[in-house]
């Protein structure tokens, strides 16, 4: 795990350099994707200064969140969320980045405890219209955003996308640019939004260059992932 600390420092430096070169007013923030990683691995990276962690599955995340509660970490749900797990997600997470339908908006708002700050929400957009991907169509962003903004227990923060993994990086850039255009248009109607989450280990540089304010990095931080586990958020 010692290499995690050096990888973390190297990535933060690269985020700063790429953001500066791209003319961003501040470096893109780093979300460490900790799915399939142990609480010990998360704690090790947190000791090096990383505060925000992303999980795909509610049931996998809950024991880690509980074990590390005293560390004051920020937990993001980035995987598809089933409505029947909205209760647990609304109580345990600080952010849900994968909101893609009105039913989920209502469920999260209903279950977010009044003793906690409003739940930060990103709308997941299926920017490449992939049948295998979750996310709302771009044409539905405004309606979904209005539903989130109307809920006092939720806070609309912006958009998230997982573009198709085209080998041709130019095609990924097209998707990143389309997301930036959606984000800018949404910001004209909801001035409080501040987060465009896109870009992962293999494409975070072009994502930042095209407008990402947050990147989600797992394998470049922790190394290759262990074998996948079954389950859904």
Coordinates of N, CA and C in Angstrom, one line a residue:
X1 N 0.8 -1.2 0.0 CA 0.0 0.0 0.0 C 0.8 1.3 0.0
X2 N 2.2 1.1 0.2 CA 3.0 2.3 0.3 C 3.0 3.0 -1.1
X3 N 2.8 2.2 -2.2 CA 2.8 2.8 -3.5 C 1.6 3.7 -3.7
X4 N 0.5 3.4 -3.0 CA -0.8 4.2 -3.1 C -0.5 5.6 -2.8
X5 N 0.3 5.9 -1.7 CA 0.6 7.3 -1.3 C 1.3 8.0 -2.4
X6 N 2.3 7.4 -3.1 CA 3.0 8.0 -4.1 C 2.2 8.2 -5.3
X7 N 1.3 7.2 -5.7 CA 0.4 7.4 -6.8 C -0.6 8.5 -6.5
X8 N -1.0 8.6 -5.3 CA -1.9 9.7 -4.9 C -1.3 11.1 -5.1
X9 N 0.0 11.2 -4.7 CA 0.7 12.5 -4.8 C 0.9 12.8 -6.3
X10 N 1.3 11.8 -7.1 CA 1.5 12.0 -8.5 C 0.3 12.4 -9.2
X11 N -0.9 11.8 -8.9 CA -2.1 12.2 -9.6 C -2.6 13.6 -9.2
X12 N -2.4 13.9 -7.9 CA -2.8 15.3 -7.5 C -2.0 16.3 -8.2
X13 N -0.7 16.1 -8.4 CA 0.2 17.0 -9.1 C -0.3 17.1 -10.6
X14 N -0.6 15.9 -11.2 CA -1.1 16.0 -12.6 C -2.4 16.7 -12.7
X15 N -3.3 16.5 -11.8 CA -4.6 17.2 -11.8 C -4.3 18.7 -11.8
X16 N -3.4 19.1 -10.9 CA -3.1 20.6 -10.8 C -2.5 21.1 -12.1
X17 N -1.6 20.3 -12.7 CA -0.9 20.8 -13.9 C -1.8 20.9 -15.1
X18 N -2.6 19.8 -15.2 CA -3.6 19.8 -16.4 C -4.6 20.8 -16.2
X19 N -5.1 21.0 -15.0 CA -6.2 22.1 -14.8 C -5.6 23.4 -15.1
X20 N -4.4 23.7 -14.6 CA -3.7 25.0 -14.8 C -3.5 25.3 -16.3
X21 N -3.0 24.2 -17.0 CA -2.8 24.4 -18.5 C -4.1 24.6 -19.2
X22 N -5.2 24.0 -18.8 CA -6.5 24.1 -19.4 C -7.2 25.4 -19.0
X23 N -6.6 26.2 -18.2 CA -7.1 27.5 -17.8 C -8.2 27.4 -16.7
X24 N -8.3 26.2 -16.0 CA -9.3 26.1 -15.0 C -9.0 27.0 -13.8
X25 N -10.0 27.6 -13.1 CA -9.7 28.5 -12.0 C -9.1 27.7 -10.8
X26 N -9.4 26.4 -10.7 CA -8.9 25.6 -9.6 C -8.7 24.1 -10.1
X27 N -7.9 23.4 -9.4 CA -7.7 22.0 -9.9 C -9.0 21.2 -9.8
X28 N -9.1 20.2 -10.8 CA -10.2 19.3 -10.7 C -10.0 18.5 -9.4
X29 N -11.2 18.2 -8.8 CA -11.1 17.4 -7.5 C -11.0 15.9 -7.8
X30 N -10.4 15.2 -6.9 CA -10.1 13.8 -7.1 C -11.1 13.0 -6.2
X31 N -11.9 12.1 -6.9 CA -12.7 11.1 -6.2 C -12.0 9.8 -6.3
X32 N -11.6 9.2 -5.2 CA -10.9 7.9 -5.2 C -11.9 6.8 -5.2
X33 N -11.9 6.0 -6.3 CA -12.9 5.0 -6.4 C -12.5 3.8 -5.7
X34 N -13.2 3.5 -4.6 CA -12.7 2.5 -3.6 C -13.6 1.2 -3.7
X35 N -14.4 1.1 -4.7 CA -15.2 -0.2 -4.8 C -14.2 -1.4 -4.9
X36 N -14.6 -2.4 -4.2 CA -13.8 -3.7 -4.1 C -12.6 -3.5 -3.2
X37 N -12.3 -2.3 -2.7 CA -11.2 -2.1 -1.8 C -11.6 -2.2 -0.4
X38 N -10.6 -2.6 0.5 CA -11.0 -2.8 1.9 C -11.0 -1.5 2.6
X39 N -11.6 -1.5 3.8 CA -11.5 -0.4 4.7 C -10.1 0.0 5.1
X40 N -9.2 -1.0 5.2 CA -7.8 -0.7 5.5 C -7.1 0.0 4.3
X41 N -7.4 -0.3 3.1 CA -6.9 0.4 2.0 C -7.4 1.8 1.9
X42 N -8.7 2.0 2.2 CA -9.2 3.3 2.2 C -8.6 4.2 3.3
X43 N -8.4 3.6 4.5 CA -7.8 4.3 5.6 C -6.4 4.7 5.3
X44 N -5.7 3.9 4.6 CA -4.3 4.2 4.2 C -4.2 5.4 3.4
X45 N -5.1 5.4 2.4 CA -5.1 6.6 1.4 C -5.7 7.8 2.2
X46 N -6.6 7.6 3.1 CA -7.1 8.8 3.8 C -6.0 9.4 4.7
X47 N -5.2 8.5 5.2 CA -4.1 9.0 6.1 C -3.1 9.9 5.3
X48 N -3.1 9.7 4.0 CA -2.3 10.5 3.1 C -3.0 11.8 2.6
X49 N -4.2 12.0 3.1 CA -4.9 13.3 2.8 C -6.1 13.2 1.9
X50 N -6.4 12.0 1.3 CA -7.6 11.9 0.5 C -8.8 11.8 1.3
X51 N -9.8 12.6 0.9 CA -11.0 12.7 1.8 C -12.3 12.1 1.1
X52 N -12.3 12.2 -0.3 CA -13.6 11.8 -1.0 C -13.4 10.4 -1.6
X53 N -14.3 9.5 -1.4 CA -14.2 8.1 -1.9 C -15.6 7.8 -2.6
X54 N -15.4 7.0 -3.7 CA -16.6 6.6 -4.5 C -16.8 5.1 -4.4
X55 N -18.1 4.7 -4.2 CA -18.5 3.3 -4.1 C -19.6 3.0 -5.1
X56 N -19.6 1.8 -5.7 CA -20.6 1.4 -6.6 C -21.8 0.7 -6.0
X57 N -21.6 0.0 -4.9 CA -22.6 -0.8 -4.3 C -22.9 -0.4 -2.9
X58 N -24.2 -0.2 -2.6 CA -24.6 0.3 -1.3 C -24.1 -0.8 -0.2
X59 N -24.5 -2.0 -0.5 CA -24.2 -3.0 0.6 C -22.7 -3.2 0.8
X60 N -21.9 -3.1 -0.2 CA -20.4 -3.2 0.0 C -19.9 -2.0 0.7
X61 N -20.5 -0.8 0.5 CA -20.0 0.4 1.1 C -20.3 0.6 2.5
X62 N -21.5 0.1 3.0 CA -21.9 0.4 4.3 C -21.0 0.0 5.4
X63 N -20.4 -1.3 5.4 CA -19.4 -1.6 6.4 C -18.2 -0.7 6.4
X64 N -17.7 -0.3 5.2 CA -16.6 0.6 5.2 C -16.9 2.0 5.8
X65 N -18.1 2.5 5.4 CA -18.5 3.8 5.9 C -18.6 3.8 7.4
X66 N -19.1 2.7 8.0 CA -19.3 2.5 9.4 C -17.9 2.4 10.1
X67 N -17.0 1.6 9.5 CA -15.7 1.4 10.1 C -14.9 2.6 10.1
X68 N -15.1 3.5 9.2 CA -14.2 4.7 9.1 C -15.0 6.0 9.4
X69 N -16.1 5.9 10.1 CA -17.0 7.0 10.4 C -16.2 8.1 11.1
X70 N -15.3 7.8 12.0 CA -14.7 8.8 12.8 C -13.6 9.6 12.0
X71 N -13.3 9.2 10.8 CA -12.3 9.9 10.0 C -12.9 11.1 9.3
X72 N -14.2 11.2 9.3 CA -14.8 12.3 8.6 C -14.6 12.3 7.1
X73 N -14.7 11.2 6.5 CA -14.6 11.1 5.0 C -15.9 11.5 4.3
X74 N -15.7 11.7 3.0 CA -16.9 12.1 2.2 C -17.2 10.9 1.3
X75 N -18.4 10.4 1.3 CA -18.7 9.2 0.5 C -19.7 9.5 -0.6
X76 N -19.3 9.1 -1.8 CA -20.1 9.3 -3.0 C -20.6 7.9 -3.5
X77 N -21.8 7.8 -3.8 CA -22.3 6.6 -4.5 C -22.3 6.9 -6.0
X78 N -21.5 6.1 -6.8 CA -21.4 6.4 -8.2 C -22.0 5.3 -9.1
X79 N -22.4 4.2 -8.4 CA -23.0 3.1 -9.2 C -24.5 3.3 -9.3
X80 N -25.1 2.5 -10.2 CA -26.6 2.5 -10.3 C -27.3 2.2 -9.0
X81 N -28.3 3.0 -8.7 CA -29.0 2.8 -7.4 C -30.4 2.3 -7.7
X82 N -30.7 1.1 -7.1 CA -32.1 0.6 -7.2 C -32.9 1.4 -6.2
X83 N -34.2 1.6 -6.5 CA -35.0 2.4 -5.7 C -35.2 1.8 -4.3
X84 N -35.2 0.4 -4.2 CA -35.4 -0.2 -2.9 C -34.2 -0.1 -2.0
X85 N -33.1 0.5 -2.5 CA -31.9 0.8 -1.6 C -31.7 2.3 -1.4
X86 N -32.7 3.1 -1.8 CA -32.6 4.5 -1.7 C -32.5 4.9 -0.2
X87 N -33.3 4.2 0.6 CA -33.3 4.5 2.1 C -31.9 4.4 2.6
X88 N -31.2 3.3 2.4 CA -29.9 3.1 3.0 C -28.9 4.2 2.4
X89 N -29.0 4.4 1.1 CA -28.1 5.3 0.4 C -28.3 6.8 0.9
X90 N -29.6 7.1 1.1 CA -29.9 8.5 1.6 C -29.3 8.7 3.0
X91 N -29.3 7.7 3.8 CA -28.8 7.8 5.1 C -27.3 7.8 5.3
X92 N -26.6 7.0 4.4 CA -25.2 6.7 4.6 C -24.3 7.6 3.7
X93 N -24.7 8.1 2.6 CA -23.8 8.8 1.7 C -24.0 10.3 1.8
X94 N -22.9 11.0 1.4 CA -22.9 12.4 1.3 C -23.3 12.9 -0.1
X95 N -23.0 12.1 -1.1 CA -23.3 12.4 -2.5 C -23.9 11.2 -3.1
X96 N -24.9 11.4 -4.1 CA -25.3 10.3 -5.0 C -25.1 10.9 -6.4
X97 N -24.2 10.3 -7.1 CA -23.8 10.8 -8.5 C -24.6 10.1 -9.6
X98 N -25.5 9.2 -9.3 CA -26.1 8.4 -10.3 C -27.6 8.5 -10.3
X99 N -28.1 9.7 -10.0 CA -29.6 9.9 -10.1 C -30.0 10.1 -11.5
X100 N -31.0 9.3 -12.0 CA -31.3 9.3 -13.4 C -32.8 9.1 -13.7
X101 N -33.6 9.2 -12.6 CA -35.1 9.1 -12.8 C -35.9 9.7 -11.7
X102 N -37.0 10.3 -12.0 CA -37.8 11.0 -10.9 C -38.2 10.1 -9.7
X103 N -38.4 8.8 -9.9 CA -38.8 8.0 -8.8 C -37.6 7.9 -7.8
X104 N -36.4 8.0 -8.3 CA -35.2 7.9 -7.4 C -35.1 9.3 -6.6
X105 N -35.4 10.4 -7.3 CA -35.4 11.7 -6.7 C -36.3 11.7 -5.5
X106 N -37.5 11.2 -5.7 CA -38.5 11.2 -4.6 C -38.1 10.3 -3.5
X107 N -37.5 9.1 -3.8 CA -37.2 8.2 -2.7 C -36.0 8.7 -1.9
X108 N -35.0 9.3 -2.5 CA -33.9 9.9 -1.8 C -34.3 11.0 -0.9
X109 N -35.2 11.9 -1.4 CA -35.6 13.0 -0.6 C -36.5 12.5 0.6
X110 N -37.2 11.5 0.4 CA -38.1 11.0 1.4 C -37.3 10.4 2.6
X111 N -36.2 9.8 2.2 CA -35.4 9.0 3.2 C -34.2 9.8 3.8
X112 N -33.9 11.0 3.2 CA -32.7 11.7 3.8 C -33.1 12.3 5.2
X113 N -32.4 11.9 6.2 CA -32.7 12.3 7.6 C -32.6 13.9 7.7
X114 N -33.5 14.4 8.4 CA -33.5 15.9 8.6 C -32.3 16.3 9.5
X115 N -31.7 15.4 10.2 CA -30.6 15.8 11.0 C -29.3 15.9 10.2
X116 N -29.3 15.5 8.9 CA -28.1 15.6 8.1 C -28.3 16.7 7.1
X117 N -27.2 17.2 6.6 CA -27.3 18.2 5.5 C -28.0 17.7 4.3
X118 N -28.5 18.5 3.4 CA -29.1 18.0 2.2 C -28.2 17.1 1.4
X119 N -28.7 16.0 0.8 CA -27.9 15.1 0.1 C -27.5 15.7 -1.3
X120 N -26.2 15.7 -1.5 CA -25.7 16.3 -2.8 C -26.0 15.3 -3.9
X121 N -26.5 15.9 -5.0 CA -27.0 15.0 -6.1 C -26.4 15.5 -7.4
X122 N -25.9 14.5 -8.2 CA -25.5 14.7 -9.6 C -26.4 13.9 -10.4
X123 N -26.8 14.4 -11.6 CA -27.7 13.7 -12.5 C -26.8 12.9 -13.5
X124 N -27.0 11.6 -13.5 CA -26.2 10.8 -14.5 C -26.8 10.9 -15.9
X125 N -26.0 11.2 -16.8 CA -26.5 11.4 -18.2 C -25.9 10.3 -19.1
X126 N -26.7 9.6 -19.9 CA -26.3 8.6 -20.8 C -26.0 9.4 -22.1
X127 N -24.8 10.0 -22.1 CA -24.4 10.9 -23.2 C -24.2 10.3 -24.5
X128 N -23.9 9.0 -24.6 CA -23.7 8.3 -25.8 C -24.8 7.4 -26.2
X129 N -25.9 7.5 -25.5 CA -27.1 6.7 -25.8 C -26.8 5.3 -25.9
X130 N -26.1 4.7 -24.9 CA -25.7 3.3 -24.9 C -26.9 2.5 -24.3
X131 N -27.3 1.5 -24.9 CA -28.4 0.7 -24.3 C -28.0 0.0 -23.1
X132 N -26.7 -0.3 -22.9 CA -26.2 -1.0 -21.7 C -25.9 -0.1 -20.6
X133 N -26.0 1.2 -20.7 CA -25.7 2.1 -19.7 C -26.9 2.8 -19.0
X134 N -26.8 3.0 -17.7 CA -27.8 3.8 -17.0 C -27.5 5.3 -17.3
X135 N -28.5 6.1 -16.9 CA -28.4 7.5 -17.1 C -29.6 8.0 -17.8
X136 N -30.0 9.3 -17.6 CA -31.1 9.8 -18.3 C -30.6 10.4 -19.7
X137 N -31.5 10.4 -20.6 CA -31.2 11.1 -21.9 C -30.9 12.6 -21.7
X138 N -30.0 13.2 -22.5 CA -29.8 14.6 -22.4 C -31.1 15.4 -22.4
X139 N -32.0 15.0 -23.2 CA -33.3 15.8 -23.3 C -34.1 15.9 -22.0
X140 N -33.8 14.9 -21.0 CA -34.5 14.9 -19.8 C -33.8 15.6 -18.6
X141 N -32.7 16.1 -18.9 CA -31.9 16.7 -17.8 C -32.6 17.9 -17.1
X142 N -33.2 18.8 -17.9 CA -33.9 19.9 -17.3 C -35.1 19.5 -16.3
X143 N -35.9 18.5 -16.8 CA -37.0 18.1 -16.0 C -36.5 17.4 -14.7
X144 N -35.5 16.6 -14.8 CA -35.0 15.9 -13.6 C -34.3 16.9 -12.7
X145 N -33.6 17.9 -13.2 CA -33.0 18.9 -12.4 C -34.0 19.7 -11.6
X146 N -35.1 20.0 -12.3 CA -36.2 20.7 -11.6 C -36.7 19.9 -10.4
X147 N -36.9 18.6 -10.6 CA -37.4 17.7 -9.6 C -36.5 17.7 -8.4
X148 N -35.2 17.7 -8.6 CA -34.2 17.7 -7.5 C -34.2 19.0 -6.8
X149 N -34.2 20.1 -7.6 CA -34.2 21.4 -7.0 C -35.4 21.7 -6.1
X150 N -36.5 21.0 -6.4 CA -37.7 21.3 -5.6 C -37.7 20.5 -4.3
X151 N -36.8 19.7 -4.1 CA -36.7 18.9 -2.8 C -35.7 19.5 -1.8
X152 N -36.2 20.0 -0.7 CA -35.3 20.7 0.3 C -34.3 19.8 0.9
X153 N -34.5 18.4 0.9 CA -33.6 17.5 1.5 C -32.5 17.1 0.5
X154 N -32.6 17.6 -0.7 CA -31.6 17.3 -1.8 C -30.9 18.6 -2.2
X155 N -29.7 18.6 -2.7 CA -29.0 19.7 -3.3 C -28.5 19.4 -4.6
X156 N -29.0 20.0 -5.7 CA -28.5 19.8 -7.0 C -27.1 20.4 -7.2
X157 N -26.1 19.5 -7.5 CA -24.7 20.0 -7.7 C -24.2 19.9 -9.1
X158 N -24.9 19.1 -10.0 CA -24.4 19.1 -11.4 C -24.7 17.8 -12.1
X159 N -23.7 17.4 -12.9 CA -23.9 16.3 -13.8 C -22.8 15.3 -13.7
X160 N -23.1 14.0 -14.1 CA -22.1 13.0 -14.1 C -22.3 12.2 -15.4
X161 N -21.2 11.6 -16.0 CA -21.4 10.8 -17.1 C -20.2 9.8 -17.2
X162 N -20.5 8.6 -17.8 CA -19.5 7.6 -18.1 C -19.6 7.4 -19.6
X163 N -18.8 8.2 -20.4 CA -18.9 8.1 -21.9 C -18.4 6.7 -22.3
X164 N -18.9 6.3 -23.5 CA -18.5 5.0 -24.1 C -16.9 5.0 -24.2
X165 N -16.3 3.8 -23.9 CA -14.9 3.7 -23.9 C -14.3 3.5 -25.3
X166 N -14.5 4.5 -26.1 CA -14.0 4.4 -27.5 C -12.4 4.4 -27.5
X167 N -11.8 3.6 -28.3 CA -10.4 3.6 -28.4 C -9.9 4.9 -28.9
X168 N -10.7 5.5 -29.8 CA -10.4 6.8 -30.4 C -10.7 7.9 -29.4
X169 N -9.7 8.5 -28.8 CA -9.9 9.4 -27.8 C -10.6 10.7 -28.3
X170 N -10.6 10.9 -29.6 CA -11.3 12.1 -30.1 C -12.8 11.9 -29.9
X171 N -13.3 10.6 -30.0 CA -14.7 10.4 -29.8 C -15.1 10.5 -28.3
X172 N -14.2 10.2 -27.4 CA -14.5 10.5 -26.0 C -14.5 12.0 -25.8
X173 N -13.6 12.7 -26.4 CA -13.6 14.2 -26.3 C -15.0 14.7 -26.7
X174 N -15.5 14.2 -27.8 CA -16.8 14.7 -28.3 C -17.9 14.5 -27.2
X175 N -17.8 13.4 -26.5 CA -18.8 13.2 -25.4 C -18.5 14.1 -24.2
X176 N -17.3 14.3 -23.9 CA -16.9 15.3 -22.8 C -17.4 16.7 -23.2
X177 N -17.2 17.1 -24.4 CA -17.7 18.4 -24.9 C -19.2 18.5 -24.8
X178 N -19.9 17.5 -25.2 CA -21.3 17.5 -25.1 C -21.8 17.6 -23.6
X179 N -21.1 17.0 -22.7 CA -21.4 17.1 -21.3 C -21.2 18.5 -20.8
X180 N -20.1 19.1 -21.2 CA -19.8 20.5 -20.8 C -20.8 21.4 -21.3
X181 N -21.3 21.2 -22.5 CA -22.4 22.1 -23.1 C -23.7 21.9 -22.2
X182 N -24.0 20.7 -21.9 CA -25.2 20.4 -21.0 C -25.0 21.1 -19.7
X183 N -23.8 21.0 -19.1 CA -23.5 21.5 -17.8 C -23.7 23.1 -17.8
X184 N -23.1 23.7 -18.8 CA -23.2 25.2 -19.0 C -24.6 25.6 -19.1
X185 N -25.4 24.9 -19.9 CA -26.8 25.2 -20.1 C -27.6 25.0 -18.8
X186 N -27.3 24.0 -18.1 CA -28.0 23.8 -16.8 C -27.6 24.8 -15.8
X187 N -26.4 25.3 -15.8 CA -25.9 26.3 -14.9 C -26.6 27.6 -15.1
X188 N -27.1 27.9 -16.4 CA -27.8 29.1 -16.6 C -29.2 29.1 -15.9
X189 N -29.7 27.9 -15.7 CA -31.0 27.8 -15.0 C -30.9 27.5 -13.5
X190 N -29.8 26.9 -13.2 CA -29.5 26.6 -11.8 C -28.1 27.1 -11.4
X191 N -27.9 28.3 -11.1 CA -26.6 28.9 -10.9 C -25.8 28.3 -9.8
X192 N -26.4 27.5 -8.9 CA -25.7 26.9 -7.8 C -24.9 25.7 -8.1
X193 N -25.1 25.1 -9.3 CA -24.4 23.9 -9.6 C -22.9 24.2 -9.8
X194 N -22.0 23.2 -9.5 CA -20.6 23.4 -9.5 C -19.8 22.2 -9.9
X195 N -20.4 21.1 -10.2 CA -19.7 19.8 -10.4 C -20.1 19.1 -11.7
X196 N -19.0 18.9 -12.5 CA -19.2 18.1 -13.7 C -18.2 16.9 -13.5
X197 N -18.8 15.7 -13.2 CA -18.0 14.6 -12.8 C -17.9 13.7 -14.1
X198 N -16.7 13.6 -14.6 CA -16.4 12.8 -15.8 C -14.9 12.6 -15.9
X199 N -14.5 11.4 -16.5 CA -13.1 11.1 -16.6 C -12.7 10.1 -15.5
X200 N -12.0 9.1 -16.0 CA -11.5 8.0 -15.1 C -10.0 7.8 -15.3
X201 N -9.5 6.7 -14.8 CA -8.0 6.5 -14.8 C -7.4 6.7 -16.2
X202 N -8.1 6.2 -17.3 CA -7.4 6.2 -18.6 C -7.8 7.4 -19.4
X203 N -8.7 8.3 -18.9 CA -9.1 9.4 -19.8 C -9.3 10.7 -19.0
X204 N -8.8 10.8 -17.8 CA -9.1 12.0 -17.0 C -8.4 13.3 -17.5
X205 N -7.3 13.1 -18.2 CA -6.6 14.3 -18.8 C -7.5 15.0 -19.8
X206 N -8.0 14.3 -20.9 CA -8.9 15.0 -21.8 C -10.2 15.4 -21.1
X207 N -10.7 14.7 -20.1 CA -11.9 15.1 -19.5 C -11.7 16.5 -18.8
X208 N -10.6 16.6 -18.1 CA -10.3 17.9 -17.5 C -10.2 19.0 -18.6
X209 N -9.5 18.7 -19.6 CA -9.3 19.7 -20.7 C -10.6 20.2 -21.3
X210 N -11.6 19.3 -21.3 CA -12.9 19.6 -21.8 C -13.9 20.1 -20.8
X211 N -13.5 20.2 -19.5 CA -14.4 20.9 -18.6 C -14.7 20.1 -17.3
X212 N -14.2 18.9 -17.1 CA -14.5 18.2 -15.8 C -14.0 19.0 -14.6
X213 N -14.8 19.0 -13.6 CA -14.4 19.6 -12.3 C -14.1 18.5 -11.3
X214 N -14.5 17.3 -11.6 CA -14.2 16.1 -10.7 C -13.9 14.9 -11.6
X215 N -12.9 14.2 -11.2 CA -12.5 12.9 -11.9 C -12.6 11.8 -11.0
X216 N -12.9 10.6 -11.5 CA -13.1 9.4 -10.6 C -12.0 8.4 -11.0
X217 N -11.1 8.2 -10.1 CA -9.9 7.4 -10.4 C -9.8 6.3 -9.3
X218 N -9.7 5.0 -9.9 CA -9.5 3.9 -9.0 C -8.2 3.1 -9.2
X219 N -8.1 2.5 -10.4 CA -7.0 1.6 -10.6 C -5.7 2.4 -10.7
X220 N -5.6 3.6 -11.1 CA -4.4 4.4 -11.1 C -3.9 4.7 -9.7
X221 N -4.9 4.7 -8.8 CA -4.5 4.9 -7.4 C -4.2 3.6 -6.6
X222 N -5.1 2.6 -6.8 CA -5.0 1.4 -6.0 C -4.3 0.3 -6.7
X223 N -4.1 0.4 -8.0 CA -3.6 -0.7 -8.8 C -4.8 -1.5 -9.3
X224 N -4.6 -2.6 -10.1 CA -5.6 -3.4 -10.7 C -6.7 -3.9 -9.6
X225 N -7.9 -3.8 -10.0 CA -9.0 -4.2 -9.1 C -9.0 -5.7 -8.9
X226 N -9.4 -6.2 -7.7 CA -9.7 -7.6 -7.5 C -10.8 -8.1 -8.4
X227 N -11.1 -9.4 -8.5 CA -12.2 -9.8 -9.3 C -13.5 -9.2 -8.9
X228 N -14.4 -9.0 -9.8 CA -15.7 -8.4 -9.5 C -16.5 -9.2 -8.6
X229 N -17.3 -8.5 -7.8 CA -18.3 -9.2 -7.0 C -19.7 -9.0 -7.5
X230 N -20.6 -9.9 -7.3 CA -22.0 -9.7 -7.8 C -22.7 -8.8 -6.9
X231 N -23.7 -8.2 -7.4 CA -24.6 -7.3 -6.6 C -24.8 -6.0 -7.3
X232 N -25.7 -5.2 -6.8 CA -26.1 -3.9 -7.4 C -26.3 -3.0 -6.2
X233 N -26.2 -1.7 -6.5 CA -26.4 -0.7 -5.5 C -27.8 -0.6 -5.0

